[in-house]
Short mmCIF file of C-alpha atoms in Angstrom, two decimals:
data_model
loop_
_atom_site.label_atom_id
_atom_site.label_comp_id
_atom_site.label_asym_id
_atom_site.label_seq_id
_atom_site.Cartn_x
_atom_site.Cartn_y
_atom_site.Cartn_z
CA UNK A 21 0.00 0.00 0.00
CA UNK A 22 1.44 3.37 -0.95
CA UNK A 23 1.35 6.40 1.33
CA UNK A 24 0.22 9.90 0.37
CA UNK A 25 1.35 12.94 2.37
CA UNK A 26 -1.45 15.34 3.27
CA UNK A 27 -1.49 18.76 4.92
CA UNK A 28 0.86 21.76 4.76
CA UNK A 29 4.25 21.20 3.12
CA UNK A 30 7.18 21.19 5.56
CA UNK A 31 9.83 23.93 5.36
CA UNK A 32 13.33 22.51 5.01
CA UNK A 33 15.80 24.06 7.43
CA UNK A 34 18.40 26.30 5.79
CA UNK A 35 21.89 25.43 6.92
CA UNK A 36 24.98 27.58 7.09
CA UNK A 37 27.71 28.31 4.55
CA UNK A 38 31.19 29.75 4.90
CA UNK A 39 34.02 28.58 7.15
CA UNK A 40 31.92 26.01 8.96
CA UNK A 41 32.91 22.90 7.01
CA UNK A 42 36.10 21.15 7.96
CA UNK A 43 37.99 19.87 4.92
CA UNK A 44 39.44 16.84 6.74
CA UNK A 45 37.66 14.55 9.23
CA UNK A 46 38.66 15.34 12.81
CA UNK A 47 40.57 12.09 13.54
CA UNK A 48 42.90 12.64 10.58
CA UNK A 49 43.36 16.35 11.29
CA UNK A 50 44.01 15.69 15.00
CA UNK A 51 46.59 13.02 14.22
CA UNK A 52 48.50 15.50 12.07
CA UNK A 53 48.32 18.24 14.73
CA UNK A 54 49.58 15.88 17.45
CA UNK A 55 52.97 16.00 15.76
CA UNK A 56 53.26 19.76 16.42
CA UNK A 57 54.86 19.66 19.88
CA UNK A 58 55.46 23.43 19.99
CA UNK A 59 51.78 24.14 19.34
CA UNK A 60 50.72 21.68 22.02
CA UNK A 61 53.14 23.20 24.55
CA UNK A 62 51.88 26.73 23.76
CA UNK A 63 48.23 25.72 24.16
CA UNK A 64 48.84 23.75 27.34
CA UNK A 65 50.65 26.70 28.96
CA UNK A 66 48.00 29.24 27.94
CA UNK A 67 44.90 27.20 28.76
CA UNK A 68 46.21 26.08 32.15
CA UNK A 69 47.05 29.69 33.05
CA UNK A 70 43.58 30.93 32.08
CA UNK A 71 41.73 28.09 33.79
CA UNK A 72 43.64 28.77 37.01
CA UNK A 73 42.68 32.47 36.93
CA UNK A 74 39.08 31.57 36.18
CA UNK A 75 38.88 29.17 39.12
CA UNK A 76 40.18 31.83 41.54
CA UNK A 77 37.75 34.60 40.50
CA UNK A 78 34.78 32.23 40.31
CA UNK A 79 35.49 31.00 43.83
CA UNK A 80 35.13 34.58 45.08
CA UNK A 81 31.42 34.66 44.19
CA UNK A 82 29.18 32.74 46.60
CA UNK A 83 26.27 33.04 44.16
CA UNK A 84 28.17 31.81 41.07
CA UNK A 85 25.85 28.86 40.52
CA UNK A 86 22.82 31.15 40.81
CA UNK A 87 24.41 33.45 38.21
CA UNK A 88 24.90 30.48 35.87
CA UNK A 89 21.28 29.49 36.33
CA UNK A 90 20.14 33.07 35.67
CA UNK A 91 22.21 33.21 32.45
CA UNK A 92 20.77 29.90 31.31
CA UNK A 93 17.21 31.03 32.07
CA UNK A 94 17.64 34.27 30.11
CA UNK A 95 18.95 32.36 27.11
CA UNK A 96 16.01 29.94 27.32
CA UNK A 97 13.69 32.93 27.28
CA UNK A 98 15.47 34.39 24.25
CA UNK A 99 15.18 31.17 22.26
CA UNK A 100 11.48 30.88 23.12
CA UNK A 101 10.73 34.41 21.89
CA UNK A 102 13.49 35.03 19.33
CA UNK A 103 11.32 36.30 16.43
CA UNK A 104 9.55 38.89 18.60
CA UNK A 105 12.78 40.03 20.26
CA UNK A 106 14.52 40.48 16.91
CA UNK A 107 11.67 42.60 15.58
CA UNK A 108 11.74 44.68 18.77
CA UNK A 109 15.49 45.14 18.38
CA UNK A 110 15.12 46.22 14.73
CA UNK A 111 12.42 48.76 15.63
CA UNK A 112 14.55 50.36 18.35
CA UNK A 113 17.72 50.53 16.21
CA UNK A 114 15.75 52.11 13.39
CA UNK A 115 14.06 54.60 15.71
CA UNK A 116 17.51 55.77 16.84
CA UNK A 117 18.89 56.36 13.35
CA UNK A 118 20.45 53.00 12.53
CA UNK A 119 19.66 50.62 9.67
CA UNK A 120 19.04 46.90 10.17
CA UNK A 121 19.72 44.33 7.43
CA UNK A 122 18.65 40.69 7.53
CA UNK A 123 21.02 38.08 6.10
CA UNK A 124 19.72 34.56 5.51
CA UNK A 125 23.19 33.08 4.94
CA UNK A 126 26.87 33.91 4.43
CA UNK A 127 26.47 34.81 0.77
CA UNK A 128 23.72 37.32 1.48
CA UNK A 129 25.60 38.85 4.43
CA UNK A 130 28.77 39.29 2.36
CA UNK A 131 26.80 40.90 -0.45
CA UNK A 132 25.12 43.37 1.93
CA UNK A 133 28.34 44.35 3.71
CA UNK A 134 30.35 44.73 0.51
CA UNK A 135 27.63 46.94 -0.96
CA UNK A 136 27.63 49.15 2.14
CA UNK A 137 31.41 49.60 1.99
CA UNK A 138 31.38 50.31 -1.75
CA UNK A 139 28.70 52.96 -1.21
CA UNK A 140 31.14 54.92 0.96
CA UNK A 141 33.80 54.91 -1.77
CA UNK A 142 36.37 53.46 0.65
CA UNK A 143 38.68 50.58 -0.27
CA UNK A 144 39.88 49.99 3.30
CA UNK A 145 38.06 48.82 6.41
CA UNK A 146 39.17 48.13 9.97
CA UNK A 147 37.66 45.25 11.94
CA UNK A 148 37.25 44.29 15.57
CA UNK A 149 36.02 41.21 17.39
CA UNK A 150 33.84 39.41 14.92
CA UNK A 151 33.80 35.65 14.74
CA UNK A 152 30.65 36.09 12.66
CA UNK A 153 32.70 37.70 9.87
CA UNK A 154 35.19 34.83 10.06
CA UNK A 155 32.28 32.40 9.85
CA UNK A 156 31.08 33.96 6.59
CA UNK A 157 34.64 34.44 5.20
CA UNK A 158 34.05 38.17 4.81
CA UNK A 159 37.71 39.11 4.34
CA UNK A 160 38.00 36.90 1.26
CA UNK A 161 34.84 38.39 -0.22
CA UNK A 162 36.00 41.95 0.41
CA UNK A 163 39.40 41.22 -1.10
CA UNK A 164 37.75 39.81 -4.21
CA UNK A 165 36.01 43.18 -4.59
CA UNK A 166 39.15 45.26 -4.09
CA UNK A 167 38.60 46.09 -0.41
CA UNK A 168 41.36 45.56 2.17
CA UNK A 169 40.32 44.56 5.69
CA UNK A 170 42.69 45.07 8.64
CA UNK A 171 42.13 43.27 11.93
CA UNK A 172 42.75 45.51 14.95
CA UNK A 173 42.43 43.00 17.78
CA UNK A 174 46.04 42.11 18.58
CA UNK A 175 45.61 38.33 18.43
CA UNK A 176 43.56 38.50 15.25
CA UNK A 177 46.15 40.84 13.72
CA UNK A 178 48.87 38.26 14.49
CA UNK A 179 46.81 35.57 12.76
CA UNK A 180 46.14 37.81 9.76
CA UNK A 181 49.77 38.88 9.34
CA UNK A 182 50.90 35.27 9.67
CA UNK A 183 48.44 34.14 6.96
CA UNK A 184 47.16 31.71 9.55
CA UNK A 185 43.79 30.66 10.97
CA UNK A 186 42.43 31.35 14.48
CA UNK A 187 42.71 28.35 16.79
CA UNK A 188 40.84 29.63 19.87
CA UNK A 189 37.64 31.61 20.32
CA UNK A 190 39.06 34.16 22.75
CA UNK A 191 42.78 33.97 21.97
CA UNK A 192 42.97 33.31 18.21
CA UNK A 193 46.79 33.18 18.27
CA UNK A 194 47.02 30.91 21.31
CA UNK A 195 49.09 28.44 19.29
CA UNK A 196 51.86 31.01 18.84
CA UNK A 197 54.45 31.93 21.46
CA UNK A 198 56.01 35.38 21.72
CA UNK A 199 59.13 34.43 19.79
CA UNK A 200 57.03 33.25 16.85
CA UNK A 201 55.00 36.48 17.04
CA UNK A 202 58.20 38.55 16.91
CA UNK A 203 59.22 36.74 13.72
CA UNK A 204 55.83 37.51 12.15
CA UNK A 205 56.07 41.20 13.06
CA UNK A 206 59.59 41.48 11.65
CA UNK A 207 58.48 39.91 8.39
CA UNK A 208 55.16 41.70 7.92
CA UNK A 209 55.59 45.14 9.56
CA UNK A 210 57.92 47.39 7.54
CA UNK A 211 58.30 49.80 10.47
CA UNK A 212 59.97 47.15 12.71
CA UNK A 213 63.63 46.06 12.73
CA UNK A 214 65.91 43.59 14.48
CA UNK A 215 65.91 45.69 17.65
CA UNK A 216 62.37 44.41 18.33
CA UNK A 217 62.46 42.02 21.28
CA UNK A 218 60.05 39.20 22.15
CA UNK A 219 58.95 40.97 25.33
CA UNK A 220 55.15 41.38 25.43
CA UNK A 221 55.44 45.11 26.09
CA UNK A 222 57.61 45.65 22.99
CA UNK A 223 55.37 43.49 20.81
CA UNK A 224 52.27 45.37 21.94
CA UNK A 225 53.98 48.72 21.24
CA UNK A 226 54.95 47.58 17.73
CA UNK A 227 51.35 46.58 17.01
CA UNK A 228 50.13 49.88 18.44
CA UNK A 229 52.30 51.92 16.07
CA UNK A 230 51.27 49.72 13.14
CA UNK A 231 47.55 50.18 13.83
CA UNK A 232 47.46 53.82 14.91
CA UNK A 233 47.63 55.14 11.35
CA UNK A 234 44.86 52.76 10.31
CA UNK A 235 42.56 54.04 13.04
CA UNK A 236 43.09 57.66 11.99
CA UNK A 237 42.84 57.19 8.23
CA UNK A 238 40.07 54.58 7.71
CA UNK A 239 36.47 55.78 7.45
CA UNK A 240 34.68 52.40 7.64
CA UNK A 241 34.73 49.89 10.52
CA UNK A 242 33.21 46.43 10.79
CA UNK A 243 32.56 44.95 14.21
CA UNK A 244 30.93 42.01 15.87
CA UNK A 245 28.70 42.22 18.93
CA UNK A 246 28.60 40.27 22.16
CA UNK A 247 25.03 41.31 22.93
CA UNK A 248 22.15 43.22 21.36
CA UNK A 249 19.49 44.57 23.71
CA UNK A 250 15.98 44.24 22.30
CA UNK A 251 14.26 46.84 24.51
CA UNK A 252 16.69 49.64 23.57
CA UNK A 253 18.46 48.59 20.34
CA UNK A 254 21.81 48.83 22.15
CA UNK A 255 24.84 46.88 20.92
CA UNK A 256 27.68 45.77 23.19
CA UNK A 257 31.29 44.79 22.50
CA UNK A 258 33.60 43.60 25.29
CA UNK A 259 37.36 43.54 24.71
CA UNK A 260 40.63 43.94 26.57
CA UNK A 261 42.83 46.30 24.54
CA UNK A 262 40.84 49.44 23.73
CA UNK A 263 41.35 48.93 19.99
CA UNK A 264 37.72 48.03 19.72
CA UNK A 265 36.63 51.33 21.19
CA UNK A 266 38.65 53.23 18.58
CA UNK A 267 37.07 51.10 15.85
CA UNK A 268 33.62 51.79 17.18
CA UNK A 269 34.01 55.55 17.63
CA UNK A 270 36.48 57.01 15.08
CA UNK A 271 35.14 55.94 11.62
CA UNK A 272 32.24 57.67 9.90
CA UNK A 273 30.54 54.38 8.99
CA UNK A 274 30.09 51.44 11.37
CA UNK A 275 28.77 48.06 10.21
CA UNK A 276 28.05 45.47 12.92
CA UNK A 277 27.55 41.81 12.07
CA UNK A 278 25.66 39.95 14.79
CA UNK A 279 24.33 36.40 14.95
CA UNK A 280 20.61 36.43 15.71
CA UNK A 281 21.16 34.43 18.91
CA UNK A 282 23.09 37.30 20.58
CA UNK A 283 19.88 39.11 21.53
CA UNK A 284 19.00 39.70 25.20
CA UNK A 285 15.56 41.00 26.17
CA UNK A 286 16.42 43.89 28.51
CA UNK A 287 19.29 46.14 29.50
CA UNK A 288 19.09 44.66 33.00
CA UNK A 289 19.99 41.22 31.58
CA UNK A 290 23.45 42.54 30.76
CA UNK A 291 24.14 42.63 34.50
CA UNK A 292 24.18 38.84 34.53
CA UNK A 293 26.28 38.31 31.42
CA UNK A 294 28.82 41.03 32.21
CA UNK A 295 29.59 39.11 35.41
CA UNK A 296 29.65 35.69 33.77
CA UNK A 297 31.65 36.56 30.66
CA UNK A 298 34.91 38.11 31.98
CA UNK A 299 35.28 35.56 34.77
CA UNK A 300 34.73 32.64 32.39
CA UNK A 301 36.84 33.95 29.52
CA UNK A 302 39.94 35.73 30.84
CA UNK A 303 39.59 35.09 34.57
CA UNK A 304 38.97 38.78 35.30
CA UNK A 305 36.43 40.27 37.71
CA UNK A 306 35.26 42.79 35.12
CA UNK A 307 36.05 43.48 31.51
CA UNK A 308 38.64 46.24 30.80
CA UNK A 309 36.72 47.82 27.88
CA UNK A 310 32.96 47.47 27.50
CA UNK A 311 31.56 49.61 24.66
CA UNK A 312 27.84 50.21 24.16
CA UNK A 313 26.10 52.25 21.48
CA UNK A 314 22.53 52.80 20.42
CA UNK A 315 21.90 53.95 16.88
CA UNK A 316 23.35 57.33 15.89
CA UNK A 317 24.32 60.14 18.24
CA UNK A 318 24.45 63.40 16.24
CA UNK A 319 27.93 64.91 16.25
CA UNK A 320 29.47 62.04 18.23
CA UNK A 321 30.86 58.82 16.76
CA UNK A 322 29.80 57.10 13.53
CA UNK A 323 26.95 58.88 11.76
CA UNK A 324 26.16 55.98 9.40
CA UNK A 325 25.33 52.92 11.53
CA UNK A 326 24.27 49.53 10.17
CA UNK A 327 23.48 46.19 11.82
CA UNK A 328 23.50 42.95 9.83
CA UNK A 329 21.50 40.23 11.60
CA UNK A 330 22.98 36.90 10.52
CA UNK A 331 21.11 33.59 10.46
CA UNK A 332 23.40 31.23 8.47
CA UNK A 333 21.98 28.03 9.95
CA UNK A 334 20.93 29.32 13.37
CA UNK A 335 17.23 28.84 12.63
CA UNK A 336 18.01 25.22 11.76
CA UNK A 337 19.73 24.79 15.13
CA UNK A 338 16.76 26.41 16.86
CA UNK A 339 14.43 23.86 15.28
CA UNK A 340 16.13 20.98 17.12
CA UNK A 341 14.86 20.86 20.75
CA UNK A 342 17.75 18.61 21.81
CA UNK A 343 20.50 20.70 20.25
CA UNK A 344 19.26 24.29 20.34
CA UNK A 345 20.96 25.18 23.63
CA UNK A 346 24.21 25.38 21.63
CA UNK A 347 22.89 28.83 20.65
CA UNK A 348 23.14 29.89 24.31
CA UNK A 349 26.92 30.19 23.92
CA UNK A 350 28.37 33.60 24.87
CA UNK A 351 31.79 32.77 23.31
CA UNK A 352 33.74 32.77 26.58
CA UNK A 353 35.84 29.73 25.55
CA UNK A 354 35.90 28.27 29.08
CA UNK A 355 35.03 24.87 27.59
CA UNK A 356 38.13 24.97 25.36
CA UNK A 357 40.42 25.74 28.29
CA UNK A 358 39.42 22.60 30.21
CA UNK A 359 39.00 20.16 27.31
CA UNK A 360 41.64 17.38 27.22
CA UNK A 361 40.97 16.78 23.52
CA UNK A 362 41.41 20.45 22.56
CA UNK A 363 44.57 20.65 24.66
CA UNK A 364 46.19 17.89 22.60
CA UNK A 365 44.71 18.48 19.14
CA UNK A 366 44.57 22.31 19.08
CA UNK A 367 41.97 24.44 17.35
CA UNK A 368 42.94 23.89 13.71
CA UNK A 369 42.00 20.20 13.90
CA UNK A 370 38.33 21.22 14.16
CA UNK A 371 38.48 22.93 10.74
CA UNK A 372 35.54 25.22 11.43
CA UNK A 373 35.65 28.80 12.76
CA UNK A 374 34.39 27.39 16.06
CA UNK A 375 36.89 24.98 17.69
CA UNK A 376 36.74 22.97 20.90
CA UNK A 377 33.72 21.41 22.61
CA UNK A 378 31.32 24.20 21.62
CA UNK A 379 32.51 23.93 18.01
CA UNK A 380 31.95 20.18 18.10
CA UNK A 381 28.24 20.77 18.73
CA UNK A 382 27.70 24.11 16.97
CA UNK A 383 29.39 23.57 13.59
CA UNK A 384 27.65 20.26 12.71
CA UNK A 385 24.30 21.77 13.61
CA UNK A 386 24.86 24.95 11.59
CA UNK A 387 25.86 22.95 8.52
CA UNK A 388 23.70 19.89 9.07
CA UNK A 389 25.03 16.53 10.18
CA UNK A 390 24.88 15.21 6.63
CA UNK A 391 28.32 16.64 5.88
CA UNK A 392 30.60 13.63 6.35
CA UNK A 393 33.59 15.67 7.54
CA UNK A 394 31.62 17.77 10.04
CA UNK A 395 29.84 14.63 11.25
CA UNK A 396 33.18 13.54 12.76
CA UNK A 397 33.21 16.53 15.16
CA UNK A 398 30.73 15.16 17.76
CA UNK A 399 33.20 12.31 18.32
CA UNK A 400 35.98 14.77 19.24
CA UNK A 401 35.30 14.34 22.95
CA UNK A 402 35.96 11.94 25.79
CA UNK A 403 32.57 12.95 27.31
CA UNK A 404 34.36 13.73 30.58
CA UNK A 405 31.88 16.55 31.28
CA UNK A 406 34.44 19.22 32.22
CA UNK A 407 32.98 21.54 29.55
CA UNK A 408 29.55 21.41 31.16
CA UNK A 409 30.99 22.07 34.61
CA UNK A 410 32.57 25.38 33.54
CA UNK A 411 29.99 26.62 31.04
CA UNK A 412 28.63 29.93 32.40
CA UNK A 413 25.20 29.32 30.85
CA UNK A 414 25.05 25.59 31.64
CA UNK A 415 25.07 24.21 28.08
CA UNK A 416 25.02 20.44 28.48
CA UNK A 417 27.63 19.84 25.79
CA UNK A 418 28.14 16.09 26.51
CA UNK A 419 24.42 15.46 26.16
CA UNK A 420 24.29 17.26 22.80
CA UNK A 421 27.38 15.38 21.62
CA UNK A 422 25.64 12.07 22.27
CA UNK A 423 22.51 13.36 20.51
CA UNK A 424 24.55 14.36 17.44
CA UNK A 425 26.34 11.00 17.40
CA UNK A 426 22.93 9.37 17.25
CA UNK A 427 21.95 11.70 14.41
CA UNK A 428 25.14 10.76 12.57
CA UNK A 429 24.59 7.01 12.92
CA UNK A 430 20.98 7.29 11.79
CA UNK A 431 22.06 9.39 8.81
CA UNK A 432 24.63 6.76 7.83
CA UNK A 433 21.89 4.12 7.81
CA UNK A 434 19.42 6.22 5.87
CA UNK A 435 17.10 6.51 8.86
CA UNK A 436 17.17 10.29 8.77
CA UNK A 437 16.20 12.74 6.02
CA UNK A 438 18.95 14.49 4.09
CA UNK A 439 17.89 17.91 5.31
CA UNK A 440 21.39 19.38 5.24
CA UNK A 441 22.32 18.46 1.70
CA UNK A 442 21.49 21.92 0.43
CA UNK A 443 24.33 23.38 2.45
CA UNK A 444 26.90 20.61 2.39
CA UNK A 445 29.38 20.62 -0.51
CA UNK A 446 28.44 17.90 -2.99
CA UNK A 447 31.59 15.90 -2.33
CA UNK A 448 30.81 15.72 1.38
CA UNK A 449 27.22 14.48 1.12
CA UNK A 450 26.62 10.96 2.25
CA UNK A 451 24.63 8.02 1.03
CA UNK A 452 23.51 5.12 3.27
CA UNK A 453 26.32 2.65 3.94
CA UNK A 454 26.44 -1.11 4.47
CA UNK A 455 26.68 -2.16 8.15
CA UNK A 456 30.18 -1.60 9.48
CA UNK A 457 32.11 -3.70 12.02
CA UNK A 458 31.01 -1.25 14.71
CA UNK A 459 27.36 -1.63 13.66
CA UNK A 460 27.59 -5.41 13.92
CA UNK A 461 29.41 -5.16 17.25
CA UNK A 462 26.73 -2.88 18.67
CA UNK A 463 23.95 -5.13 17.39
CA UNK A 464 25.59 -8.14 19.03
CA UNK A 465 26.06 -6.26 22.32
CA UNK A 466 22.43 -5.16 22.24
CA UNK A 467 21.27 -8.75 21.72
CA UNK A 468 23.34 -10.10 24.62
CA UNK A 469 22.74 -7.27 27.09
CA UNK A 470 18.98 -7.21 26.58
CA UNK A 471 18.63 -10.60 28.30
CA UNK A 472 19.94 -11.54 31.75
CA UNK A 473 20.20 -15.19 30.70
CA UNK A 474 22.23 -14.37 27.59
CA UNK A 475 24.42 -12.03 29.61
CA UNK A 476 25.12 -14.75 32.19
CA UNK A 477 26.07 -17.19 29.41
CA UNK A 478 28.43 -14.62 27.87
CA UNK A 479 30.08 -14.03 31.23
CA UNK A 480 31.04 -17.65 31.41
CA UNK A 481 33.52 -16.87 28.66
CA UNK A 482 35.59 -14.64 30.96
CA UNK A 483 38.19 -17.36 31.71
CA UNK A 484 38.99 -17.40 27.99
CA UNK A 485 40.08 -13.76 28.27
CA UNK A 486 42.47 -14.73 31.08
CA UNK A 487 44.04 -17.31 28.79
CA UNK A 488 44.55 -14.66 26.09
CA UNK A 489 46.06 -12.25 28.64
CA UNK A 490 48.67 -14.85 29.63
CA UNK A 491 51.19 -14.37 32.40
CA UNK A 492 51.35 -10.59 31.83
CA UNK A 493 47.66 -10.38 32.75
CA UNK A 494 47.13 -7.87 29.90
CA UNK A 495 45.60 -8.10 26.43
CA UNK A 496 47.76 -6.11 24.01
CA UNK A 497 46.09 -6.87 20.67
CA UNK A 498 42.52 -7.21 19.45
CA UNK A 499 41.35 -7.63 15.84
CA UNK A 500 39.25 -5.33 13.68
CA UNK A 501 37.67 -2.10 14.87
CA UNK A 502 38.22 -2.89 18.56
CA UNK A 503 41.94 -2.97 17.82
CA UNK A 504 41.87 0.83 18.02
CA UNK A 505 41.74 0.46 21.80
CA UNK A 506 44.74 -1.87 22.09
CA UNK A 507 46.74 0.31 19.67
CA UNK A 508 47.04 2.84 22.49
CA UNK A 509 46.77 0.81 25.72
CA UNK A 510 46.52 -2.70 27.18
CA UNK A 511 43.33 -4.24 28.49
CA UNK A 512 43.68 -5.80 31.97
CA UNK A 513 42.92 -9.51 32.23
CA UNK A 514 39.24 -10.11 33.10
CA UNK A 515 38.33 -11.52 36.54
CA UNK A 516 37.72 -15.24 37.03
CA UNK A 517 34.02 -14.61 37.35
CA UNK A 518 31.65 -11.72 36.85
CA UNK A 519 30.38 -9.51 39.67
CA UNK A 520 26.90 -10.94 39.02
CA UNK A 521 28.06 -14.48 39.76
CA UNK A 522 30.19 -13.37 42.70
CA UNK A 523 27.23 -11.50 44.18
CA UNK A 524 24.98 -14.53 43.88
CA UNK A 525 27.29 -16.37 46.27
CA UNK A 526 27.95 -13.52 48.70
CA UNK A 527 24.76 -11.45 48.88
CA UNK A 528 24.00 -12.80 52.34
CA UNK A 529 27.17 -11.23 53.72
CA UNK A 530 25.44 -7.86 53.65
CA UNK A 531 23.07 -8.97 56.37
CA UNK A 532 25.92 -10.41 58.37
CA UNK A 533 27.84 -7.14 58.15
CA UNK A 534 24.78 -5.12 59.18
CA UNK A 535 24.32 -7.43 62.14
CA UNK A 536 27.96 -6.97 63.14
CA UNK A 537 27.49 -3.18 63.01
CA UNK A 538 24.35 -3.38 65.13
CA UNK A 539 22.07 -2.25 62.34
CA UNK A 540 20.16 -5.52 62.27
CA UNK A 541 20.62 -8.95 63.87
CA UNK A 542 20.94 -12.13 61.86
CA UNK A 543 17.73 -13.37 63.40
CA UNK A 544 15.88 -10.31 62.12
CA UNK A 545 16.89 -10.89 58.53
CA UNK A 546 15.34 -13.74 56.59
CA UNK A 547 17.76 -15.80 54.51
CA UNK A 548 16.68 -17.55 51.37
CA UNK A 549 19.84 -19.35 50.39
CA UNK A 550 22.47 -21.43 52.20
CA UNK A 551 25.27 -19.02 51.37
CA UNK A 552 23.65 -16.29 53.47
CA UNK A 553 24.72 -18.04 56.65
CA UNK A 554 28.45 -17.62 55.98
CA UNK A 555 30.31 -15.78 58.76
CA UNK A 556 31.37 -12.20 58.02
CA UNK A 557 35.07 -12.92 58.45
CA UNK A 558 35.06 -16.10 56.42
CA UNK A 559 38.16 -16.25 54.20
CA UNK A 560 37.59 -15.42 50.56
CA UNK A 561 38.17 -18.14 48.04
CA UNK A 562 40.03 -15.93 45.54
CA UNK A 563 42.53 -13.07 45.51
CA UNK A 564 41.13 -9.62 46.29
CA UNK A 565 42.11 -8.22 42.90
CA UNK A 566 40.00 -10.80 41.07
CA UNK A 567 36.70 -9.34 42.29
#
């Protein structure tokens, strides 16, 4: 019997474009990065320093957990009312002299921004703090149209001059040490010479001189935004160097690119996030430079103000109830600083603009899990849960990782619609595959573990594992897909019997121990098997380590 669909046609989610697709699956990219010992040492030093500072300033606040809960609740409210809040934000920006543009994806955003810059007649722009522009590959688009973009955030400037890619959300050049930065400055800044040292003060001064002329001579700036306040139309940028404030105040034209999830309902909500963000990101009690602006102020600051509201897959993320909390992220990067996988693999292994644990859940959702390369990202985690423990807005990253792994497996088996194919490059789209070794292994485990009788029969095979382990009491090689485990570590020899079988013969000892402690007498506890009458101190019939 054939089926006929009735009712309203469904709207396919529109996924994101730009620098969201990794070109190489994470396992291969991570393996290559593991060979870069200098990068790993730089990241380990930096992340451990930041996480230590964060722990100290968080400990100072007795209501830290309440703040986290408040941040999470506000974000839940935003996601529940996002369309209304965005319209309110647009109305307030417009009422105060600004212009709001809506961009469905990266291509549309780039076209809007390039047109705005061309309308000014300028061929140079300065930029500050915008992962959104990295996500849409704005610099490449501007360059293709004869417009030069200069990053003014120090870390992003280092990455740009080094023709590199950011590897951390907060510290894009975290993989570089100061000696490597000095080499980049000497090569790329004509005004420097060999007298430049690798001291942070000297490097910062060199960057300051390099950028000062740009600030004074460029009439167009492009920024990101940490928050947009719906009730007032106010935009907020938090940064540590003051370069952002010059970007936001000196040029005649200011274009801000903001993801639609950055909205907060009221000005009062900023109180929560401006406590959570600096402590979680840089380990500071408050942010050094917090800039806020609302539309146009006649005679003061930019007189031509634009806001580009970027979707680029965010609506698709919002449509998934199990994964949408990834949009709660405030880009603090605390999850990166505690992640053991990020510490070893570095940010470039993730391919996307968004590295680390948050990137492992955000990028595949923005692009759709049907991209084979991005589908490897949810597996870039040990599921230790450290990311959830430090997240200032309580995003349950491990839970979403497991959800996305399930989505990936169901996509591989054709059990899930190909709703991301429109965004994924053709070469990365996937077709259903034949069952793999892992599929067969999981099916077998499911069959055995779903029955107590079958499980007990399987456990009788434990002595065979002891034979394989031999005198070393360790299994060093296994065949097929499970061999990936023994490639890195040995498996201890299994016990002589399972805990289930051991418990069946010793369950009565619990009553004996309670009686010895005075909790209950042997006479008060009914026994239903002969073994229950064994004395508490009876010698065990096997070595302690076997149980």
